[in-house]
PDB file of C-alpha atoms in Angstrom:
ATOM      1  CA  UNK A 108     -45.708 -50.098 -16.165  1.00 84.00           C
ATOM      2  CA  UNK A 109     -48.150 -47.233 -16.649  1.00 90.00           C
ATOM      3  CA  UNK A 110     -47.790 -47.350 -20.427  1.00 91.00           C
ATOM      4  CA  UNK A 111     -48.921 -50.993 -20.476  1.00 91.00           C
ATOM      5  CA  UNK A 112     -52.309 -49.647 -19.385  1.00 94.00           C
ATOM      6  CA  UNK A 113     -52.346 -46.608 -21.665  1.00 93.00           C
ATOM      7  CA  UNK A 114     -50.997 -43.962 -19.271  1.00 93.00           C
ATOM      8  CA  UNK A 115     -47.951 -41.787 -19.986  1.00 92.00           C
ATOM      9  CA  UNK A 116     -47.626 -40.755 -16.344  1.00 87.00           C
ATOM     10  CA  UNK A 117     -47.454 -43.183 -13.420  1.00 86.00           C
ATOM     11  CA  UNK A 118     -49.100 -40.646 -11.122  1.00 87.00           C
ATOM     12  CA  UNK A 119     -52.212 -40.586 -13.308  1.00 91.00           C
ATOM     13  CA  UNK A 120     -52.148 -44.369 -13.452  1.00 94.00           C
ATOM     14  CA  UNK A 121     -52.239 -44.467  -9.641  1.00 93.00           C
ATOM     15  CA  UNK A 122     -55.620 -42.706  -9.717  1.00 94.00           C
ATOM     16  CA  UNK A 123     -56.903 -45.275 -12.215  1.00 95.00           C
ATOM     17  CA  UNK A 124     -55.841 -48.012  -9.817  1.00 96.00           C
ATOM     18  CA  UNK A 125     -57.657 -46.257  -6.961  1.00 96.00           C
ATOM     19  CA  UNK A 126     -60.801 -46.146  -9.074  1.00 96.00           C
ATOM     20  CA  UNK A 127     -60.429 -49.895  -9.683  1.00 97.00           C
ATOM     21  CA  UNK A 128     -60.238 -50.529  -5.929  1.00 96.00           C
ATOM     22  CA  UNK A 129     -63.492 -48.636  -5.454  1.00 96.00           C
ATOM     23  CA  UNK A 130     -65.175 -50.052  -8.568  1.00 96.00           C
ATOM     24  CA  UNK A 131     -63.978 -53.636  -9.137  1.00 96.00           C
ATOM     25  CA  UNK A 132     -65.097 -55.610 -12.191  1.00 97.00           C
ATOM     26  CA  UNK A 133     -66.079 -59.169 -11.186  1.00 96.00           C
ATOM     27  CA  UNK A 134     -64.285 -61.907 -13.137  1.00 97.00           C
ATOM     28  CA  UNK A 135     -65.664 -63.636 -16.190  1.00 98.00           C
ATOM     29  CA  UNK A 136     -65.928 -67.437 -15.890  1.00 97.00           C
ATOM     30  CA  UNK A 137     -65.009 -69.301 -19.083  1.00 98.00           C
ATOM     31  CA  UNK A 138     -65.200 -72.998 -19.883  1.00 96.00           C
ATOM     32  CA  UNK A 139     -62.216 -73.194 -22.236  1.00 96.00           C
ATOM     33  CA  UNK A 140     -58.872 -71.640 -21.341  1.00 98.00           C
ATOM     34  CA  UNK A 141     -55.351 -71.415 -22.830  1.00 97.00           C
ATOM     35  CA  UNK A 142     -53.835 -72.345 -19.461  1.00 98.00           C
ATOM     36  CA  UNK A 143     -55.515 -75.783 -19.633  1.00 98.00           C
ATOM     37  CA  UNK A 144     -54.489 -76.892 -23.114  1.00 98.00           C
ATOM     38  CA  UNK A 145     -52.240 -79.489 -21.459  1.00 98.00           C
ATOM     39  CA  UNK A 146     -53.274 -81.184 -18.197  1.00 98.00           C
ATOM     40  CA  UNK A 147     -50.901 -83.308 -16.081  1.00 98.00           C
ATOM     41  CA  UNK A 148     -52.468 -85.317 -13.249  1.00 98.00           C
ATOM     42  CA  UNK A 149     -50.226 -88.407 -13.168  1.00 97.00           C
ATOM     43  CA  UNK A 150     -46.535 -88.755 -12.298  1.00 97.00           C
ATOM     44  CA  UNK A 151     -46.438 -85.105 -11.209  1.00 98.00           C
ATOM     45  CA  UNK A 152     -42.918 -83.705 -10.862  1.00 98.00           C
ATOM     46  CA  UNK A 153     -43.035 -79.938 -10.413  1.00 98.00           C
ATOM     47  CA  UNK A 154     -39.279 -79.367 -10.208  1.00 96.00           C
ATOM     48  CA  UNK A 155     -38.745 -81.626 -13.201  1.00 96.00           C
ATOM     49  CA  UNK A 156     -41.332 -79.686 -15.218  1.00 96.00           C
ATOM     50  CA  UNK A 157     -40.758 -76.024 -14.343  1.00 96.00           C
ATOM     51  CA  UNK A 158     -37.361 -74.267 -14.675  1.00 93.00           C
ATOM     52  CA  UNK A 159     -37.134 -72.697 -11.224  1.00 92.00           C
ATOM     53  CA  UNK A 160     -33.967 -70.819 -10.387  1.00 89.00           C
ATOM     54  CA  UNK A 161     -31.782 -70.352  -7.362  1.00 89.00           C
ATOM     55  CA  UNK A 162     -31.911 -66.589  -6.842  1.00 87.00           C
ATOM     56  CA  UNK A 163     -28.703 -66.202  -4.789  1.00 86.00           C
ATOM     57  CA  UNK A 164     -25.833 -68.455  -3.742  1.00 87.00           C
ATOM     58  CA  UNK A 165     -27.112 -68.357  -0.155  1.00 85.00           C
ATOM     59  CA  UNK A 166     -30.590 -69.671  -1.011  1.00 88.00           C
ATOM     60  CA  UNK A 167     -31.701 -72.971   0.466  1.00 88.00           C
ATOM     61  CA  UNK A 168     -32.570 -74.224  -3.016  1.00 90.00           C
ATOM     62  CA  UNK A 169     -34.505 -73.392  -6.163  1.00 93.00           C
ATOM     63  CA  UNK A 170     -37.474 -71.425  -4.859  1.00 92.00           C
ATOM     64  CA  UNK A 171     -40.689 -70.430  -6.643  1.00 94.00           C
ATOM     65  CA  UNK A 172     -41.304 -66.869  -5.510  1.00 89.00           C
ATOM     66  CA  UNK A 173     -43.215 -65.536  -8.508  1.00 91.00           C
ATOM     67  CA  UNK A 174     -46.404 -67.568  -8.752  1.00 95.00           C
ATOM     68  CA  UNK A 175     -49.707 -65.771  -8.149  1.00 96.00           C
ATOM     69  CA  UNK A 176     -51.785 -67.571  -5.544  1.00 95.00           C
ATOM     70  CA  UNK A 177     -55.489 -67.327  -6.439  1.00 96.00           C
ATOM     71  CA  UNK A 178     -58.279 -68.422  -4.113  1.00 92.00           C
ATOM     72  CA  UNK A 179     -61.956 -67.641  -3.758  1.00 86.00           C
ATOM     73  CA  UNK A 180     -65.291 -68.758  -2.380  1.00 76.00           C
ATOM     74  CA  UNK A 181     -66.368 -69.817   1.082  1.00 75.00           C
ATOM     75  CA  UNK A 182     -62.855 -69.807   2.484  1.00 75.00           C
ATOM     76  CA  UNK A 183     -62.363 -66.122   1.715  1.00 77.00           C
ATOM     77  CA  UNK A 184     -65.488 -64.459   3.082  1.00 76.00           C
ATOM     78  CA  UNK A 185     -67.097 -64.609  -0.346  1.00 80.00           C
ATOM     79  CA  UNK A 186     -64.313 -62.537  -1.912  1.00 88.00           C
ATOM     80  CA  UNK A 187     -61.283 -63.454  -4.023  1.00 93.00           C
ATOM     81  CA  UNK A 188     -57.636 -63.415  -3.076  1.00 92.00           C
ATOM     82  CA  UNK A 189     -54.399 -62.777  -5.013  1.00 94.00           C
ATOM     83  CA  UNK A 190     -50.876 -62.834  -3.598  1.00 92.00           C
ATOM     84  CA  UNK A 191     -47.275 -63.942  -4.013  1.00 91.00           C
ATOM     85  CA  UNK A 192     -46.193 -66.763  -1.690  1.00 91.00           C
ATOM     86  CA  UNK A 193     -42.729 -68.279  -1.720  1.00 91.00           C
ATOM     87  CA  UNK A 194     -42.749 -72.048  -2.286  1.00 95.00           C
ATOM     88  CA  UNK A 195     -40.018 -74.659  -1.929  1.00 95.00           C
ATOM     89  CA  UNK A 196     -40.854 -77.958  -3.646  1.00 96.00           C
ATOM     90  CA  UNK A 197     -39.232 -80.413  -1.304  1.00 94.00           C
ATOM     91  CA  UNK A 198     -41.074 -83.305  -2.936  1.00 95.00           C
ATOM     92  CA  UNK A 199     -42.113 -84.010  -6.510  1.00 97.00           C
ATOM     93  CA  UNK A 200     -45.749 -83.193  -5.747  1.00 98.00           C
ATOM     94  CA  UNK A 201     -45.633 -81.059  -2.597  1.00 97.00           C
ATOM     95  CA  UNK A 202     -44.046 -77.872  -1.353  1.00 97.00           C
ATOM     96  CA  UNK A 203     -43.951 -75.489   1.535  1.00 94.00           C
ATOM     97  CA  UNK A 204     -45.999 -72.305   1.103  1.00 93.00           C
ATOM     98  CA  UNK A 205     -45.098 -69.232   3.128  1.00 88.00           C
ATOM     99  CA  UNK A 206     -48.102 -67.347   4.478  1.00 81.00           C
ATOM    100  CA  UNK A 207     -48.040 -64.215   6.592  1.00 71.00           C
ATOM    101  CA  UNK A 208     -50.379 -61.512   7.807  1.00 63.00           C
ATOM    102  CA  UNK A 209     -49.287 -59.020   5.148  1.00 66.00           C
ATOM    103  CA  UNK A 210     -51.841 -60.749   2.890  1.00 69.00           C
ATOM    104  CA  UNK A 211     -55.352 -61.912   3.672  1.00 71.00           C
ATOM    105  CA  UNK A 212     -54.382 -65.532   3.099  1.00 76.00           C
ATOM    106  CA  UNK A 213     -52.930 -66.186   6.552  1.00 75.00           C
ATOM    107  CA  UNK A 214     -55.634 -64.127   8.266  1.00 71.00           C
ATOM    108  CA  UNK A 215     -58.409 -66.166   6.698  1.00 71.00           C
ATOM    109  CA  UNK A 216     -56.665 -69.521   6.974  1.00 72.00           C
ATOM    110  CA  UNK A 217     -56.460 -69.001  10.729  1.00 72.00           C
ATOM    111  CA  UNK A 218     -60.256 -69.270  10.666  1.00 72.00           C
ATOM    112  CA  UNK A 219     -60.070 -72.462   8.590  1.00 73.00           C
ATOM    113  CA  UNK A 220     -57.508 -74.451  10.549  1.00 76.00           C
ATOM    114  CA  UNK A 221     -57.910 -78.197  10.204  1.00 80.00           C
ATOM    115  CA  UNK A 222     -59.121 -77.934   6.604  1.00 86.00           C
ATOM    116  CA  UNK A 223     -57.619 -78.338   3.156  1.00 91.00           C
ATOM    117  CA  UNK A 224     -57.935 -75.037   1.289  1.00 91.00           C
ATOM    118  CA  UNK A 225     -58.070 -75.405  -2.540  1.00 94.00           C
ATOM    119  CA  UNK A 226     -56.005 -72.845  -4.462  1.00 95.00           C
ATOM    120  CA  UNK A 227     -54.186 -72.431  -7.757  1.00 98.00           C
ATOM    121  CA  UNK A 228     -50.682 -71.052  -8.324  1.00 98.00           C
ATOM    122  CA  UNK A 229     -50.715 -69.082 -11.578  1.00 98.00           C
ATOM    123  CA  UNK A 230     -47.545 -68.235 -13.506  1.00 98.00           C
ATOM    124  CA  UNK A 231     -47.306 -65.686 -16.319  1.00 97.00           C
ATOM    125  CA  UNK A 232     -50.573 -63.936 -15.505  1.00 97.00           C
ATOM    126  CA  UNK A 233     -51.902 -60.736 -17.131  1.00 97.00           C
ATOM    127  CA  UNK A 234     -50.134 -57.580 -15.837  1.00 95.00           C
ATOM    128  CA  UNK A 235     -53.156 -56.323 -13.843  1.00 97.00           C
ATOM    129  CA  UNK A 236     -53.259 -59.609 -11.932  1.00 97.00           C
ATOM    130  CA  UNK A 237     -49.550 -59.334 -11.138  1.00 95.00           C
ATOM    131  CA  UNK A 238     -50.013 -55.772  -9.822  1.00 95.00           C
ATOM    132  CA  UNK A 239     -52.916 -56.734  -7.588  1.00 95.00           C
ATOM    133  CA  UNK A 240     -51.127 -59.785  -6.206  1.00 93.00           C
ATOM    134  CA  UNK A 241     -48.053 -57.680  -5.431  1.00 91.00           C
ATOM    135  CA  UNK A 242     -49.520 -54.528  -3.923  1.00 89.00           C
ATOM    136  CA  UNK A 243     -52.789 -55.393  -2.218  1.00 83.00           C
ATOM    137  CA  UNK A 244     -51.502 -55.453   1.347  1.00 83.00           C
ATOM    138  CA  UNK A 245     -53.027 -52.279   2.843  1.00 87.00           C
ATOM    139  CA  UNK A 246     -55.872 -53.898   4.746  1.00 84.00           C
ATOM    140  CA  UNK A 247     -57.521 -50.625   5.732  1.00 89.00           C
ATOM    141  CA  UNK A 248     -58.327 -49.997   2.070  1.00 93.00           C
ATOM    142  CA  UNK A 249     -58.427 -53.569   0.726  1.00 91.00           C
ATOM    143  CA  UNK A 250     -60.103 -55.533   3.509  1.00 86.00           C
ATOM    144  CA  UNK A 251     -60.501 -59.315   3.817  1.00 80.00           C
ATOM    145  CA  UNK A 252     -63.367 -60.487   1.638  1.00 82.00           C
ATOM    146  CA  UNK A 253     -62.620 -57.940  -1.089  1.00 90.00           C
ATOM    147  CA  UNK A 254     -62.932 -59.098  -4.710  1.00 94.00           C
ATOM    148  CA  UNK A 255     -59.231 -58.753  -5.488  1.00 95.00           C
ATOM    149  CA  UNK A 256     -59.525 -60.342  -8.934  1.00 97.00           C
ATOM    150  CA  UNK A 257     -62.215 -57.700  -9.499  1.00 97.00           C
ATOM    151  CA  UNK A 258     -59.665 -54.987  -8.714  1.00 97.00           C
ATOM    152  CA  UNK A 259     -57.403 -56.476 -11.398  1.00 97.00           C
ATOM    153  CA  UNK A 260     -60.351 -56.320 -13.795  1.00 98.00           C
ATOM    154  CA  UNK A 261     -60.920 -52.684 -12.937  1.00 97.00           C
ATOM    155  CA  UNK A 262     -57.252 -51.893 -13.560  1.00 97.00           C
ATOM    156  CA  UNK A 263     -57.220 -53.462 -17.021  1.00 96.00           C
ATOM    157  CA  UNK A 264     -60.702 -52.180 -17.892  1.00 96.00           C
ATOM    158  CA  UNK A 265     -62.283 -55.582 -18.624  1.00 97.00           C
ATOM    159  CA  UNK A 266     -63.089 -58.547 -16.359  1.00 98.00           C
ATOM    160  CA  UNK A 267     -60.310 -61.078 -15.814  1.00 98.00           C
ATOM    161  CA  UNK A 268     -61.163 -64.457 -17.364  1.00 98.00           C
ATOM    162  CA  UNK A 269     -61.035 -67.341 -14.895  1.00 98.00           C
ATOM    163  CA  UNK A 270     -61.655 -71.063 -15.401  1.00 98.00           C
ATOM    164  CA  UNK A 271     -62.603 -73.897 -13.064  1.00 97.00           C
ATOM    165  CA  UNK A 272     -59.571 -75.908 -11.979  1.00 98.00           C
ATOM    166  CA  UNK A 273     -59.381 -79.487 -13.203  1.00 98.00           C
ATOM    167  CA  UNK A 274     -58.747 -81.242  -9.876  1.00 98.00           C
ATOM    168  CA  UNK A 275     -59.739 -78.937  -6.988  1.00 97.00           C
ATOM    169  CA  UNK A 276     -62.671 -76.685  -6.116  1.00 95.00           C
ATOM    170  CA  UNK A 277     -60.897 -73.518  -7.177  1.00 95.00           C
ATOM    171  CA  UNK A 278     -60.381 -71.302 -10.221  1.00 97.00           C
ATOM    172  CA  UNK A 279     -57.328 -70.499 -12.329  1.00 98.00           C
ATOM    173  CA  UNK A 280     -56.418 -67.384 -14.323  1.00 98.00           C
ATOM    174  CA  UNK A 281     -57.528 -68.456 -17.798  1.00 98.00           C
ATOM    175  CA  UNK A 282     -54.954 -66.460 -19.771  1.00 98.00           C
ATOM    176  CA  UNK A 283     -51.860 -67.319 -17.777  1.00 97.00           C
ATOM    177  CA  UNK A 284     -49.109 -69.664 -18.970  1.00 98.00           C
ATOM    178  CA  UNK A 285     -48.820 -72.269 -16.222  1.00 98.00           C
ATOM    179  CA  UNK A 286     -51.048 -73.366 -13.329  1.00 98.00           C
ATOM    180  CA  UNK A 287     -50.173 -75.546 -10.353  1.00 98.00           C
ATOM    181  CA  UNK A 288     -53.395 -76.855  -8.797  1.00 98.00           C
ATOM    182  CA  UNK A 289     -53.614 -78.130  -5.254  1.00 98.00           C
ATOM    183  CA  UNK A 290     -54.572 -77.342  -1.703  1.00 95.00           C
ATOM    184  CA  UNK A 291     -53.016 -75.834   1.399  1.00 94.00           C
ATOM    185  CA  UNK A 292     -53.150 -78.488   4.104  1.00 92.00           C
ATOM    186  CA  UNK A 293     -53.669 -76.618   7.380  1.00 88.00           C
ATOM    187  CA  UNK A 294     -53.383 -79.897   9.297  1.00 88.00           C
ATOM    188  CA  UNK A 295     -49.695 -80.191   8.431  1.00 84.00           C
ATOM    189  CA  UNK A 296     -46.794 -77.831   8.984  1.00 87.00           C
ATOM    190  CA  UNK A 297     -43.426 -78.459   7.380  1.00 91.00           C
ATOM    191  CA  UNK A 298     -40.011 -76.819   7.478  1.00 91.00           C
ATOM    192  CA  UNK A 299     -39.116 -74.692   4.474  1.00 90.00           C
ATOM    193  CA  UNK A 300     -35.740 -76.357   3.958  1.00 89.00           C
ATOM    194  CA  UNK A 301     -33.933 -79.586   4.772  1.00 88.00           C
ATOM    195  CA  UNK A 302     -31.260 -77.712   6.714  1.00 86.00           C
ATOM    196  CA  UNK A 303     -33.887 -75.907   8.758  1.00 85.00           C
ATOM    197  CA  UNK A 304     -35.577 -79.204   9.560  1.00 86.00           C
ATOM    198  CA  UNK A 305     -32.273 -80.540  10.889  1.00 85.00           C
ATOM    199  CA  UNK A 306     -31.190 -77.428  12.777  1.00 80.00           C
ATOM    200  CA  UNK A 307     -34.489 -75.833  13.815  1.00 74.00           C
ATOM    201  CA  UNK A 308     -34.614 -72.029  13.931  1.00 69.00           C
ATOM    202  CA  UNK A 309     -30.841 -71.529  13.738  1.00 61.00           C
ATOM    203  CA  UNK A 310     -30.607 -71.487   9.926  1.00 68.00           C
ATOM    204  CA  UNK A 311     -29.623 -67.941   8.895  1.00 67.00           C
ATOM    205  CA  UNK A 312     -30.847 -67.696   5.296  1.00 77.00           C
ATOM    206  CA  UNK A 313     -33.504 -69.116   3.012  1.00 85.00           C
ATOM    207  CA  UNK A 314     -34.599 -66.800   0.184  1.00 84.00           C
ATOM    208  CA  UNK A 315     -34.366 -63.034  -0.513  1.00 83.00           C
ATOM    209  CA  UNK A 316     -37.554 -61.151   0.364  1.00 81.00           C
ATOM    210  CA  UNK A 317     -38.794 -58.549  -2.116  1.00 78.00           C
ATOM    211  CA  UNK A 318     -37.937 -55.793   0.384  1.00 78.00           C
ATOM    212  CA  UNK A 319     -34.235 -56.643   0.088  1.00 80.00           C
ATOM    213  CA  UNK A 320     -33.288 -58.691   3.121  1.00 82.00           C
ATOM    214  CA  UNK A 321     -32.621 -62.427   3.251  1.00 84.00           C
ATOM    215  CA  UNK A 322     -35.653 -64.193   4.673  1.00 83.00           C
ATOM    216  CA  UNK A 323     -35.202 -66.900   7.290  1.00 84.00           C
ATOM    217  CA  UNK A 324     -36.548 -70.402   6.823  1.00 85.00           C
ATOM    218  CA  UNK A 325     -39.378 -71.338   9.156  1.00 85.00           C
ATOM    219  CA  UNK A 326     -42.111 -73.864   9.717  1.00 87.00           C
ATOM    220  CA  UNK A 327     -45.141 -73.205   7.563  1.00 89.00           C
ATOM    221  CA  UNK A 328     -48.023 -74.930   5.798  1.00 91.00           C
ATOM    222  CA  UNK A 329     -47.797 -77.743   3.275  1.00 94.00           C
ATOM    223  CA  UNK A 330     -49.078 -77.324  -0.294  1.00 96.00           C
ATOM    224  CA  UNK A 331     -50.131 -80.574  -1.949  1.00 97.00           C
ATOM    225  CA  UNK A 332     -50.094 -80.535  -5.761  1.00 98.00           C
ATOM    226  CA  UNK A 333     -52.946 -82.261  -7.605  1.00 98.00           C
ATOM    227  CA  UNK A 334     -52.243 -81.137 -11.197  1.00 98.00           C
ATOM    228  CA  UNK A 335     -50.103 -79.014 -13.503  1.00 98.00           C
ATOM    229  CA  UNK A 336     -51.721 -77.362 -16.518  1.00 98.00           C
ATOM    230  CA  UNK A 337     -50.197 -75.118 -19.177  1.00 98.00           C
ATOM    231  CA  UNK A 338     -50.417 -73.687 -22.668  1.00 98.00           C
ATOM    232  CA  UNK A 339     -49.541 -76.142 -25.408  1.00 97.00           C
ATOM    233  CA  UNK A 340     -47.229 -74.025 -27.545  1.00 95.00           C
ATOM    234  CA  UNK A 341     -44.053 -72.841 -25.808  1.00 94.00           C
ATOM    235  CA  UNK A 342     -45.532 -71.720 -22.467  1.00 96.00           C
ATOM    236  CA  UNK A 343     -43.514 -68.865 -20.971  1.00 96.00           C
ATOM    237  CA  UNK A 344     -42.173 -69.290 -17.450  1.00 95.00           C
ATOM    238  CA  UNK A 345     -42.095 -65.714 -16.126  1.00 91.00           C
ATOM    239  CA  UNK A 346     -41.641 -65.136 -12.420  1.00 90.00           C
ATOM    240  CA  UNK A 347     -40.298 -61.813 -11.107  1.00 87.00           C
ATOM    241  CA  UNK A 348     -36.850 -61.838  -9.570  1.00 82.00           C
ATOM    242  CA  UNK A 349     -36.681 -61.643  -5.793  1.00 78.00           C
ATOM    243  CA  UNK A 350     -35.554 -58.241  -4.478  1.00 76.00           C
ATOM    244  CA  UNK A 351     -35.439 -56.424  -7.820  1.00 81.00           C
ATOM    245  CA  UNK A 352     -36.876 -53.541  -9.805  1.00 84.00           C
ATOM    246  CA  UNK A 353     -39.549 -56.039 -10.829  1.00 84.00           C
ATOM    247  CA  UNK A 354     -40.837 -55.962  -7.264  1.00 82.00           C
ATOM    248  CA  UNK A 355     -40.736 -52.166  -6.978  1.00 84.00           C
ATOM    249  CA  UNK A 356     -42.625 -51.717 -10.244  1.00 87.00           C
ATOM    250  CA  UNK A 357     -45.236 -54.318  -9.335  1.00 89.00           C
ATOM    251  CA  UNK A 358     -45.943 -53.002  -5.840  1.00 89.00           C
ATOM    252  CA  UNK A 359     -45.885 -49.278  -6.537  1.00 90.00           C
ATOM    253  CA  UNK A 360     -49.193 -48.545  -8.359  1.00 93.00           C
ATOM    254  CA  UNK A 361     -51.524 -50.268  -5.877  1.00 94.00           C
ATOM    255  CA  UNK A 362     -49.548 -49.193  -2.808  1.00 93.00           C
ATOM    256  CA  UNK A 363     -49.548 -45.551  -3.881  1.00 94.00           C
ATOM    257  CA  UNK A 364     -53.273 -45.704  -4.597  1.00 96.00           C
ATOM    258  CA  UNK A 365     -53.926 -47.115  -1.118  1.00 95.00           C
ATOM    259  CA  UNK A 366     -51.709 -44.580   0.664  1.00 95.00           C
ATOM    260  CA  UNK A 367     -53.342 -41.738  -1.279  1.00 96.00           C
ATOM    261  CA  UNK A 368     -56.744 -43.016  -0.149  1.00 96.00           C
ATOM    262  CA  UNK A 369     -55.574 -43.258   3.476  1.00 96.00           C
ATOM    263  CA  UNK A 370     -54.403 -39.631   3.375  1.00 96.00           C
ATOM    264  CA  UNK A 371     -57.660 -38.527   1.804  1.00 95.00           C
ATOM    265  CA  UNK A 372     -59.653 -40.283   4.526  1.00 95.00           C
ATOM    266  CA  UNK A 373     -57.519 -38.677   7.233  1.00 96.00           C
ATOM    267  CA  UNK A 374     -57.686 -35.050   6.001  1.00 96.00           C
ATOM    268  CA  UNK A 375     -59.798 -34.751   2.793  1.00 96.00           C
ATOM    269  CA  UNK A 376     -58.226 -32.455   0.217  1.00 94.00           C
ATOM    270  CA  UNK A 377     -55.011 -31.813   2.145  1.00 96.00           C
ATOM    271  CA  UNK A 378     -52.646 -34.250   0.395  1.00 93.00           C
ATOM    272  CA  UNK A 379     -52.481 -33.538  -3.335  1.00 92.00           C
ATOM    273  CA  UNK A 380     -50.234 -36.437  -4.360  1.00 92.00           C
ATOM    274  CA  UNK A 381     -48.167 -39.310  -3.064  1.00 91.00           C
ATOM    275  CA  UNK A 382     -44.946 -40.963  -4.209  1.00 87.00           C
TER     276      UNK A 382
END
């Protein structure tokens, strides 16, 4: 992971990531993007278009756990937001979207209840975007309203290109492979699986969390799809496996940078490294 960004040692890379947190590079808005070479707005069928997998035999279905949620603007205190949010497409053009307080998404949506929050789900994003979406959960260091896409720019050394979405008031990661456009409807909550809807809270399993345990299905917000866009030539569908080395590698650089910063704030100069 460190070598992707030109570092032979992951410990040195952690300090680069910390510098990016403190000195983010705002994104670059483009008008023409590879991720929008093909635009689908009619007869949308997400499950019929994207090859989602069932991660374990106990899963409630084929779950999208690897898309990068990207949101910005007035709904996010003027900052930008990146995260991973598990999604179960129970309909051709709608899904559940799991939000929790480990990211800023739930925290800020609580202030926007009763509204439809435009977002994009970006698949196959640049590595710096993946890292920021995975590891930016230490709120003491990365507070709500932070320019998280700017942190990704700082990590890769150049601003991340973003492009206006085709159907909602949001932006997409210009150089990703696939984008699902839509909005989180905070007026509607839906069960994450059919079994859970029938049985209530008694369903034992749903989807493996990245920390290793099987997550339980619950009632969460509805995500309404308004478009699918993608690269024209052989778009790659890359989403990290749930509970895997993928997750450890993605989370580690930003988490270590944040914990190092927390130690430095507590007793400056005392902690020399973190692992």
